[in-house]
CSV table of C-alpha atoms in Angstrom, one decimal:
chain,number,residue,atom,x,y,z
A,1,UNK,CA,113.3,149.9,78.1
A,2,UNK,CA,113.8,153.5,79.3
A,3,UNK,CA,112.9,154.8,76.5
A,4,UNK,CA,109.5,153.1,76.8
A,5,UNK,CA,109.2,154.3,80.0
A,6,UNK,CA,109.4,157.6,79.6
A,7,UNK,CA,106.7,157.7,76.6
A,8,UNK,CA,104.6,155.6,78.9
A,9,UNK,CA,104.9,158.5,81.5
A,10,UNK,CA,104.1,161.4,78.6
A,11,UNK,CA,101.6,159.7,77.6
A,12,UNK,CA,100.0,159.6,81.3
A,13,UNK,CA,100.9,162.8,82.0
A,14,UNK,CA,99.5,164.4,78.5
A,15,UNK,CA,96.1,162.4,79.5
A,16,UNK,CA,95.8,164.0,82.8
A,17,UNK,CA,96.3,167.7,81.6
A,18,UNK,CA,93.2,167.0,79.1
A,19,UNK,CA,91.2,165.8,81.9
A,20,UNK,CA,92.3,168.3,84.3
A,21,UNK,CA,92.9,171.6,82.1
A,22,UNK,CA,89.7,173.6,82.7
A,23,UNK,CA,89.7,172.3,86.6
A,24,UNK,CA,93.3,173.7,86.8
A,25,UNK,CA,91.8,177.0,84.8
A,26,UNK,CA,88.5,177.4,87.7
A,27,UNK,CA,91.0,176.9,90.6
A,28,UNK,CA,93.1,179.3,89.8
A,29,UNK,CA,90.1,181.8,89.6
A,30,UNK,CA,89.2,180.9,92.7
A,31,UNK,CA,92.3,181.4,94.4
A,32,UNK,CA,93.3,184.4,92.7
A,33,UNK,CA,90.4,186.4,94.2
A,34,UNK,CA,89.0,187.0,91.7
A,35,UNK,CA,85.5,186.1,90.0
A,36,UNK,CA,82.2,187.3,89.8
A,37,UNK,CA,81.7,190.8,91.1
A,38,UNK,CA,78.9,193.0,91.5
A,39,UNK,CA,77.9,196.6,91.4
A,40,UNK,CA,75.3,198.7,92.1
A,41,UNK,CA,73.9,199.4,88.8
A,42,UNK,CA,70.7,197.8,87.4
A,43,UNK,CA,72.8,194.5,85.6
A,44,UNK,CA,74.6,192.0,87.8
A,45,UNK,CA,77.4,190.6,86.0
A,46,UNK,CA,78.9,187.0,86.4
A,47,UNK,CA,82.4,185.8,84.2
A,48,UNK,CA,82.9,182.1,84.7
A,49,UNK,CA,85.2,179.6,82.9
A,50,UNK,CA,82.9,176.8,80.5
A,51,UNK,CA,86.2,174.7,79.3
A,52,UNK,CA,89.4,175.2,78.6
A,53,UNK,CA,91.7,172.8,76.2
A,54,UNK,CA,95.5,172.2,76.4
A,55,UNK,CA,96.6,173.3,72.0
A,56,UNK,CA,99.8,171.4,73.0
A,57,UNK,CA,101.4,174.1,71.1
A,58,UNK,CA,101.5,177.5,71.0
A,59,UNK,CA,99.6,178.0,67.4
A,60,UNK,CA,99.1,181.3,65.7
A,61,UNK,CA,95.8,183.4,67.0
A,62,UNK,CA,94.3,183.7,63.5
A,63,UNK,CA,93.6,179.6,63.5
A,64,UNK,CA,90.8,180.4,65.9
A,65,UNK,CA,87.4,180.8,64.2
A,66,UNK,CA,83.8,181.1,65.7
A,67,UNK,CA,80.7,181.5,64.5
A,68,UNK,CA,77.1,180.8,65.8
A,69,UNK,CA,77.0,177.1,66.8
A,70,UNK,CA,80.4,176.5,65.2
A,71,UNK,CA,84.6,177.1,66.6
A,72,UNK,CA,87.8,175.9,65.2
A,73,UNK,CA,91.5,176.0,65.9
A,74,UNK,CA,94.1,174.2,64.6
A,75,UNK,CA,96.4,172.3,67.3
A,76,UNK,CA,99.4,169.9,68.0
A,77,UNK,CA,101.4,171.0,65.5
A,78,UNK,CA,99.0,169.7,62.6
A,79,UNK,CA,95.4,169.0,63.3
A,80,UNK,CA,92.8,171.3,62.7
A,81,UNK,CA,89.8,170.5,64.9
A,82,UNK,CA,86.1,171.9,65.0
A,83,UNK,CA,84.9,172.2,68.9
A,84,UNK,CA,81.8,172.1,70.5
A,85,UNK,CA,81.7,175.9,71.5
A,86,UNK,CA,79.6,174.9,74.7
A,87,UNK,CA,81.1,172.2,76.0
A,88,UNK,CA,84.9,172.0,74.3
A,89,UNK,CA,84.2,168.4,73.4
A,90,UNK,CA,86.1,167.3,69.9
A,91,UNK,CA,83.6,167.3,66.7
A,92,UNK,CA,86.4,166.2,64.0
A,93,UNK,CA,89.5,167.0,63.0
A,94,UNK,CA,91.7,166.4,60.3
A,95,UNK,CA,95.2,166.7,59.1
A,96,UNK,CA,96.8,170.4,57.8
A,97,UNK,CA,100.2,171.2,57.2
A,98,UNK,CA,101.2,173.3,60.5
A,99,UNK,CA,99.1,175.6,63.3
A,100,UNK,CA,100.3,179.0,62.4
A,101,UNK,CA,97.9,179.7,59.6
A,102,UNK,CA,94.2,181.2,59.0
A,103,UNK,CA,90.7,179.8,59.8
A,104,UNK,CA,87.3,181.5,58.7
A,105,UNK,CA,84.3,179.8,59.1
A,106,UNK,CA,82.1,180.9,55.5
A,107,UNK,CA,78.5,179.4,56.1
A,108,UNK,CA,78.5,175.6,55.6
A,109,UNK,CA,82.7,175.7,54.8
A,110,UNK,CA,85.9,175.8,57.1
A,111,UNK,CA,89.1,177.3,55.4
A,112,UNK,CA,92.5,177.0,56.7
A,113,UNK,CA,95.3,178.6,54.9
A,114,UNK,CA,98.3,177.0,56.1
A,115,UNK,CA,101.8,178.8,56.9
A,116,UNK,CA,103.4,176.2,54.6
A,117,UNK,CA,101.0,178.2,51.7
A,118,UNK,CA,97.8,175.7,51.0
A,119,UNK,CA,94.1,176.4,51.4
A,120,UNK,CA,92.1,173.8,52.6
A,121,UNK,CA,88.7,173.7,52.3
A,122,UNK,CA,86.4,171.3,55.0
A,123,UNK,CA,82.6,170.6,55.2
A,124,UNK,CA,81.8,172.5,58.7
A,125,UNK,CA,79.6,169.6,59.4
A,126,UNK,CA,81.5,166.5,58.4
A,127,UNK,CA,84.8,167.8,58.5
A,128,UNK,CA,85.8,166.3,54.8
A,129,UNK,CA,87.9,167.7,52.9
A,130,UNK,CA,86.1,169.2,49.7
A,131,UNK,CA,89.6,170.7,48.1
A,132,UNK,CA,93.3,171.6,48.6
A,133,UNK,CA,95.1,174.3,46.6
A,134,UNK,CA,98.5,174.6,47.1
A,135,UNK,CA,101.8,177.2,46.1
A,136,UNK,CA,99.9,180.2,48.0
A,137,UNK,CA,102.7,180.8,49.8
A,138,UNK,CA,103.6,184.2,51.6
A,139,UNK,CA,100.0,184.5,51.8
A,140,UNK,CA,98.1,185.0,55.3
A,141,UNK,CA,94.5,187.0,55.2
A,142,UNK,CA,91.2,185.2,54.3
A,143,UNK,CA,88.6,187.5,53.5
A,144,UNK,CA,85.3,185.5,52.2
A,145,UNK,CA,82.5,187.9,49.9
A,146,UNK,CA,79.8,185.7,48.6
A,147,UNK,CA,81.6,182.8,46.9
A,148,UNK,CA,85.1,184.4,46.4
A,149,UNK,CA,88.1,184.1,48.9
A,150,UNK,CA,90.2,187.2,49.0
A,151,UNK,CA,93.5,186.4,50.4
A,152,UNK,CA,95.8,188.9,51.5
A,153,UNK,CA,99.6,188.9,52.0
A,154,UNK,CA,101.9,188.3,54.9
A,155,UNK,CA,101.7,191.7,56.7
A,156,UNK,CA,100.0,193.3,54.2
A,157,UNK,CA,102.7,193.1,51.6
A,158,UNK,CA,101.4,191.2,48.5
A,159,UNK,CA,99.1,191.4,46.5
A,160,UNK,CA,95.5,190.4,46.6
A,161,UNK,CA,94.6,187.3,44.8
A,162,UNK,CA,91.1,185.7,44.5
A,163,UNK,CA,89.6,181.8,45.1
A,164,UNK,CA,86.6,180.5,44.0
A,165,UNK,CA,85.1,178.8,46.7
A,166,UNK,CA,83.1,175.9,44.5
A,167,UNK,CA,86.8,174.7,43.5
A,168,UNK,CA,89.6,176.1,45.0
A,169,UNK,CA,90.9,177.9,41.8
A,170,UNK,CA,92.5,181.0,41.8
A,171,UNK,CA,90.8,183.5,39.8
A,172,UNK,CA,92.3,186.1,37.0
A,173,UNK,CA,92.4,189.5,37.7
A,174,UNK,CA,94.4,191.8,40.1
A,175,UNK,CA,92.9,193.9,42.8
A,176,UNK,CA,94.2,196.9,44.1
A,177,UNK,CA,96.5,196.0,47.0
A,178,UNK,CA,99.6,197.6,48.7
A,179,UNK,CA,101.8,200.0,47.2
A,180,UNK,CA,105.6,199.2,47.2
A,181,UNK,CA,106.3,199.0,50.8
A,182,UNK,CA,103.3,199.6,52.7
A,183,UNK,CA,101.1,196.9,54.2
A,184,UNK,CA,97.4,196.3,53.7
A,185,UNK,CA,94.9,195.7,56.1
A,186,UNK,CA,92.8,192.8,55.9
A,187,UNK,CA,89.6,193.3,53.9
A,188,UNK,CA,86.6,193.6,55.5
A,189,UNK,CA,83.6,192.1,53.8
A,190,UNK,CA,81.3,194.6,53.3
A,191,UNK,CA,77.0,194.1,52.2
A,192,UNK,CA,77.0,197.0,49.7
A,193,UNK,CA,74.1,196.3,48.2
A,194,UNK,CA,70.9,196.5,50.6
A,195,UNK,CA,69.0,193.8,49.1
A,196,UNK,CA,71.1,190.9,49.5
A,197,UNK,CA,72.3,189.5,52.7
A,198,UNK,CA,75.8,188.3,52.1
A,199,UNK,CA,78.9,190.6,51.4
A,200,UNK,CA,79.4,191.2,48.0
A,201,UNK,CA,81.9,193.5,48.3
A,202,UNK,CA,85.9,194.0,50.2
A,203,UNK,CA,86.8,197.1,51.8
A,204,UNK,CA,90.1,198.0,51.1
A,205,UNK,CA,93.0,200.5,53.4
A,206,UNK,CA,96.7,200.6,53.0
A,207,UNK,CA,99.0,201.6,56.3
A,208,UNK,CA,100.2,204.1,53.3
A,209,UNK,CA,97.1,206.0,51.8
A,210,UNK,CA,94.9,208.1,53.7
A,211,UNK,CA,91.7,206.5,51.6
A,212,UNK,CA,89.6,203.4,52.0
A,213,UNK,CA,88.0,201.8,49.3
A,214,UNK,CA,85.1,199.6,48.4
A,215,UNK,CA,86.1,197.1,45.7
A,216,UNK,CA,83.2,194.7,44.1
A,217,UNK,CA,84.3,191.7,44.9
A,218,UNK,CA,83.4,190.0,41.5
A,219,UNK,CA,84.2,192.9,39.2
A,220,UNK,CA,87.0,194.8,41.0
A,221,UNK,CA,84.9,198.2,40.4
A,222,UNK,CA,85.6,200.6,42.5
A,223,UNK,CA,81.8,200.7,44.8
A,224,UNK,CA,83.0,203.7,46.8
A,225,UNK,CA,86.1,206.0,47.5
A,226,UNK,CA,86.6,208.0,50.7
A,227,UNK,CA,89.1,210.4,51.6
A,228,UNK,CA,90.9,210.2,55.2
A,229,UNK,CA,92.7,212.7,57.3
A,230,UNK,CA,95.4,210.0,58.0
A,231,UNK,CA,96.0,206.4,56.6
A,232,UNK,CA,94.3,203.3,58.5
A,233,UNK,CA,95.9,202.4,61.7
A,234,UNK,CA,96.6,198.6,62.2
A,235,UNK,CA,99.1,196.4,64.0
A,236,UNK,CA,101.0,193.9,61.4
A,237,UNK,CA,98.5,191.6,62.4
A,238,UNK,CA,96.3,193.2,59.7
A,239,UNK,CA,93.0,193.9,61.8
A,240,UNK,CA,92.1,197.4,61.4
A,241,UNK,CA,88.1,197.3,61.4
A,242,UNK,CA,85.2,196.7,63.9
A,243,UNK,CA,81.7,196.6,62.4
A,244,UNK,CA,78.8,197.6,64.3
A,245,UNK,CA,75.2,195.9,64.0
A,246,UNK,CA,74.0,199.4,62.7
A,247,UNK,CA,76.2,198.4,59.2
A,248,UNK,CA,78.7,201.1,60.6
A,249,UNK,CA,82.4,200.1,60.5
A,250,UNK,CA,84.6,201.5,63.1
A,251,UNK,CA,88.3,202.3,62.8
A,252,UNK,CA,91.2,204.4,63.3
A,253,UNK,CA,92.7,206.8,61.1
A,254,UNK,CA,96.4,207.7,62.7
A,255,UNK,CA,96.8,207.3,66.5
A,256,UNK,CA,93.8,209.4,67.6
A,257,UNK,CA,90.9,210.0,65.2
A,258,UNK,CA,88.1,207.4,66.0
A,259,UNK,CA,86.1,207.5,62.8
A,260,UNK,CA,83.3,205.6,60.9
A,261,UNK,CA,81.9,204.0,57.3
A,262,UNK,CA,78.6,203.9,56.6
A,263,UNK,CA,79.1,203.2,53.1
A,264,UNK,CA,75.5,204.5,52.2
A,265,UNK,CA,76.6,208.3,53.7
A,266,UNK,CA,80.1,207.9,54.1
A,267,UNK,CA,82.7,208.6,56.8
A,268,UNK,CA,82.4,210.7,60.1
A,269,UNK,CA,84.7,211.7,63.1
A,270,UNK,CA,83.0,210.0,65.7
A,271,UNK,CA,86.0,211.3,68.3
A,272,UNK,CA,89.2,213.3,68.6
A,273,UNK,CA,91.5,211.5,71.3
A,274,UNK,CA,94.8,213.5,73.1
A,275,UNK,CA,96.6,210.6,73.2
A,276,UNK,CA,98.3,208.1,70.6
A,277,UNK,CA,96.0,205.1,71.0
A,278,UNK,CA,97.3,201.7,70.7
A,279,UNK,CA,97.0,200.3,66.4
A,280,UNK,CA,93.4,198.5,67.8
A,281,UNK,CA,90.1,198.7,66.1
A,282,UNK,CA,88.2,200.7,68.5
A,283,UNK,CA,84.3,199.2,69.6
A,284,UNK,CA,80.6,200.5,69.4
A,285,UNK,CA,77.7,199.2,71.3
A,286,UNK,CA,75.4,202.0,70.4
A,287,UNK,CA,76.2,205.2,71.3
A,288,UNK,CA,79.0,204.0,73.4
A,289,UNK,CA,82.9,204.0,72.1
A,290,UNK,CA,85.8,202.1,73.8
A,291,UNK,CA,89.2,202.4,73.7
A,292,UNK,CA,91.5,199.9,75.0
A,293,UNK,CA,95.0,201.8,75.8
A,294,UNK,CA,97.8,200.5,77.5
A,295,UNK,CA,97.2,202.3,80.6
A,296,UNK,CA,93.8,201.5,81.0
A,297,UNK,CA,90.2,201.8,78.9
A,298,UNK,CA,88.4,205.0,78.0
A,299,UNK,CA,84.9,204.7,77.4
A,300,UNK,CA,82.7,207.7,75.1
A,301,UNK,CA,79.5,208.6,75.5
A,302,UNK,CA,79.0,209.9,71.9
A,303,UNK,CA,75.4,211.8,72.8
A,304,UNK,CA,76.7,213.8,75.6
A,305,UNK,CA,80.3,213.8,74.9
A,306,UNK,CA,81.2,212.4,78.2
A,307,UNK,CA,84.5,210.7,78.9
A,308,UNK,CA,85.4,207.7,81.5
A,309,UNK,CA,88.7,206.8,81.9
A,310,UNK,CA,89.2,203.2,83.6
A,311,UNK,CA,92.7,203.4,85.2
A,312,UNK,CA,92.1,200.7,88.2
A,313,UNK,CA,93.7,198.2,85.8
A,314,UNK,CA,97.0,196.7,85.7
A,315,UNK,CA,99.3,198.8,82.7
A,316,UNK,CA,100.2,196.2,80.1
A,317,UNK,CA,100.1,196.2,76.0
A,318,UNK,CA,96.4,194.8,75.6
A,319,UNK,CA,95.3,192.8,72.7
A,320,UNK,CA,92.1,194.7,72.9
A,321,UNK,CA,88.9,194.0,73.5
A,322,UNK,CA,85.0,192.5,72.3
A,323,UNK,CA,81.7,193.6,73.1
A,324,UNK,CA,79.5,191.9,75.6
A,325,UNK,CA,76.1,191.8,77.2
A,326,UNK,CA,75.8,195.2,79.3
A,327,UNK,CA,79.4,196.1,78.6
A,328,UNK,CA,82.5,194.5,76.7
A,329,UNK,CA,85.4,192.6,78.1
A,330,UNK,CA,89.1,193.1,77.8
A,331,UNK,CA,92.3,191.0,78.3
A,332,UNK,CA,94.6,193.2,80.4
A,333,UNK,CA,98.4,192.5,81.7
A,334,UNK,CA,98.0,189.5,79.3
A,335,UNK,CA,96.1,187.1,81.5
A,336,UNK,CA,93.7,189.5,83.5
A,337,UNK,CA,90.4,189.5,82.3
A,338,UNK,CA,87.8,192.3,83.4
A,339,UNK,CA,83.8,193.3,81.9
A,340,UNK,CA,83.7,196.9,81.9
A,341,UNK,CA,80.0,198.8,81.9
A,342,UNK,CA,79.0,201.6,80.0
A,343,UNK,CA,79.4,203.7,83.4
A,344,UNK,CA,83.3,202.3,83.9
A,345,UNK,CA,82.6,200.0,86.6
A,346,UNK,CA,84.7,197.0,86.5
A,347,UNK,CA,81.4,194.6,86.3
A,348,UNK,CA,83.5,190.8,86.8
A,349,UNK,CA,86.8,189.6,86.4
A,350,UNK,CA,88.8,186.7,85.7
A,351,UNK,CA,92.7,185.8,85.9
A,352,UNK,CA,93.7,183.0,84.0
A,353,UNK,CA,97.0,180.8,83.4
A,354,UNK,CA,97.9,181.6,80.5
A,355,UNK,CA,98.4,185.0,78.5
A,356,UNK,CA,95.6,185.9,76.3
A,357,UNK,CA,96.4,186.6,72.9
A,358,UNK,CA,92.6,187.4,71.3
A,359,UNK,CA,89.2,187.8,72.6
A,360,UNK,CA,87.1,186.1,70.2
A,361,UNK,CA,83.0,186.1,70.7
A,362,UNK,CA,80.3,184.2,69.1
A,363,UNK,CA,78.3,187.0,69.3
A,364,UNK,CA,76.2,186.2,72.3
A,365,UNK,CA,77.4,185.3,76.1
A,366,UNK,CA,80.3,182.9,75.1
A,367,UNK,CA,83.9,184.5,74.6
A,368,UNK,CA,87.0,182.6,73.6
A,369,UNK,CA,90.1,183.5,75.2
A,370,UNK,CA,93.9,182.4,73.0
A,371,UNK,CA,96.9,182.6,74.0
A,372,UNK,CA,100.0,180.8,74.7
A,373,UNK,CA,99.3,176.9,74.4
A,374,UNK,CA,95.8,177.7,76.0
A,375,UNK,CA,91.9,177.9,74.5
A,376,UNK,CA,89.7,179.3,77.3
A,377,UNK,CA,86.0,179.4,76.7
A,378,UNK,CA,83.9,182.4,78.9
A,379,UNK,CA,80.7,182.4,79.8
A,380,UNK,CA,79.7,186.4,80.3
A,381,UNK,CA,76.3,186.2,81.5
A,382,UNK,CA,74.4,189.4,83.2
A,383,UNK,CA,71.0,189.3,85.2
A,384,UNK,CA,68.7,192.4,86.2
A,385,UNK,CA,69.1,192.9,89.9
């Protein structure tokens, strides 16, 4: 009988922190002080909270995908479950092995690579299940070019293996990966050649080599080799690379060179920092660079050289930041969320309950916010004033 009770009063309780999550999220906004602000420049910007869900657990930031229209996680400990981005409302969900694997969204598909080593492959629209291929264990990037999956290994250190999408099986050849004991960044599809509009090609660094390269995704030829002052920088997480609309792909080679791919030209220094920055890709809106640092956010005006340094901020490790309409938004002192413009006034901000883990946008006025148990979905909106 007690025993009854008490799942009678879980089950309650989990019900009401469904209902109540994103209400619980908007009043502490509210009385935190915090919320839209205003400046005096020509853009008024507003940061408000659309949703937020309760993951139950706290799953691994990588099972968090978005795309235009389209954002999954995986949740309670085994459910992988596709979202309605605007609204958070449940679209399906199905069974995977655990919540600390890999999502990518690939066009009409949905891959999760579980922890446990399977990649499952779901209809983004229906949610079936079109394929399961197991013993891919120690395994943990997902890198989709055309209709090959590239996956990567834990931290970097195995070596690159191949999927076809069409069937789930692994394909011969080996790709350059790793060297013995350094770890590999996760590839970066790249569109190397002009005339086609899906990637048809991986780029390629190694926490190791002071190179990148530009593998073919079908052949393994070598597309293009470029040499580097100083190997890729990259947390173990594996994200090293930030690419620009322009085709330009933005990263860091050591702790303070800022430099660029165009993989038509080549690489450039785009800037020469005095200060180890932390192992984030850095981002560029135009001619503007940002760097997130753990004492605050320095923003580049590339044309005229000028420097901003943002220090009104509270010191924390950040997990970085995304671009957003009129400025880009960062997660600082792990639950503090601020919009910083191009001039380095703090535009809005937002504190919310949990700490934020990744910034993920869909490439428009909607950022998703992970971290600890917690999926927060931002609405960044700007209007002339």
């Amino acid at each position: 009988m007690e025993a009854r009770r008490w799942e009678r009063f879980h089950r309650i309780a989990l019900s009401w922190l469904r209902v109540n999550a994103a209400r619980l999220v908007v009043d502490h906004v509210e009385s935190s002080g915090f919320g839209q602000v205003s400046h005096t420049g020509l853009v008024d910007h507003s940061l408000t909270v659309r949703w937020s869900r309760l993951l139950h657990l706290r799953s691994n930031e990588t099972t968090l995908a978005a795309a235009p229209g389209a954002l999954v996680v995986a949740e309670r400990h085994s459910r992988l479950v596709r979202l309605d981005p605007e609204t958070g409302a449940p679209l399906w969900e199905q069974g995977v092995e655990d919540c600390w694997g890999t999502t990518v969204v690939a066009g009409e598909l949905c891959l999760y690579l579980s922890q446990a080593g399977v990649l499952n492959c779901f209809d983004m629209h229906s949610g079936q299940r079109s394929w399961s291929t197991p013993k891919l264990g120690l395994h943990h990037y997902i890198s989709v070019s055309g209709s090959i999956a590239f996956l990567g290994g834990w931290r970097g250190y195995r070596p690159l293996i191949r999927v076809d999408l069409a069937n789930g099986e692994p394909l011969p050849g080996r790709f350059p990966g790793p060297a013995p004991g350094s770890s590999l960044a996760w590839p970066l599809p790249v569109c190397w050649d002009p005339e086609r509009s899906t990637a048809d090609a991986v780029l390629i660094a190694t926490a190791n080599e002071a190179e990148l390269l530009l593998v073919d995704a079908r052949t393994g030829a070598v597309r293009g080799e470029w040499a580097l002052p100083e190997p890729v920088c990259f947390r173990d997480s594996g994200l090293a690379f930030n690419a620009v609309e322009d085709g330009r792909i933005v990263f860091l080679s050591g702790r303070r060179t800022v430099m660029a791919l165009n993989p038509g030209s080549g690489v450039e220094v785009l800037w020469q920092h005095d200060r180890d920055l932390p192992p984030l890709p850095p981002i560029l809106t135009d001619r503007t660079l940002w760097l997130a640092e753990d004492t605050g956010i320095t923003i580049i005006d590339l044309d005229r050289g000028a420097r901003t340094e943002v220090v009104d901020l509270p010191h924390s490790a950040t997990c970085g930041g995304v671009p957003v309409p009129g400025g880009a938004l960062f997660a600082r002192s792990g639950n503090h969320l601020v919009v910083v413009t191009p001039t380095g006034a703090i535009a809005a901000r937002v504190r919310l309950p949990a700490r934020t883990d990744r910034l993920l946008s869909d490439g428009r006025t909607l950022v998703h916010a992970m971290g600890k148990g917690h999926l927060t979905t931002l609405d960044v909106s700007t209007k002339l004033s």
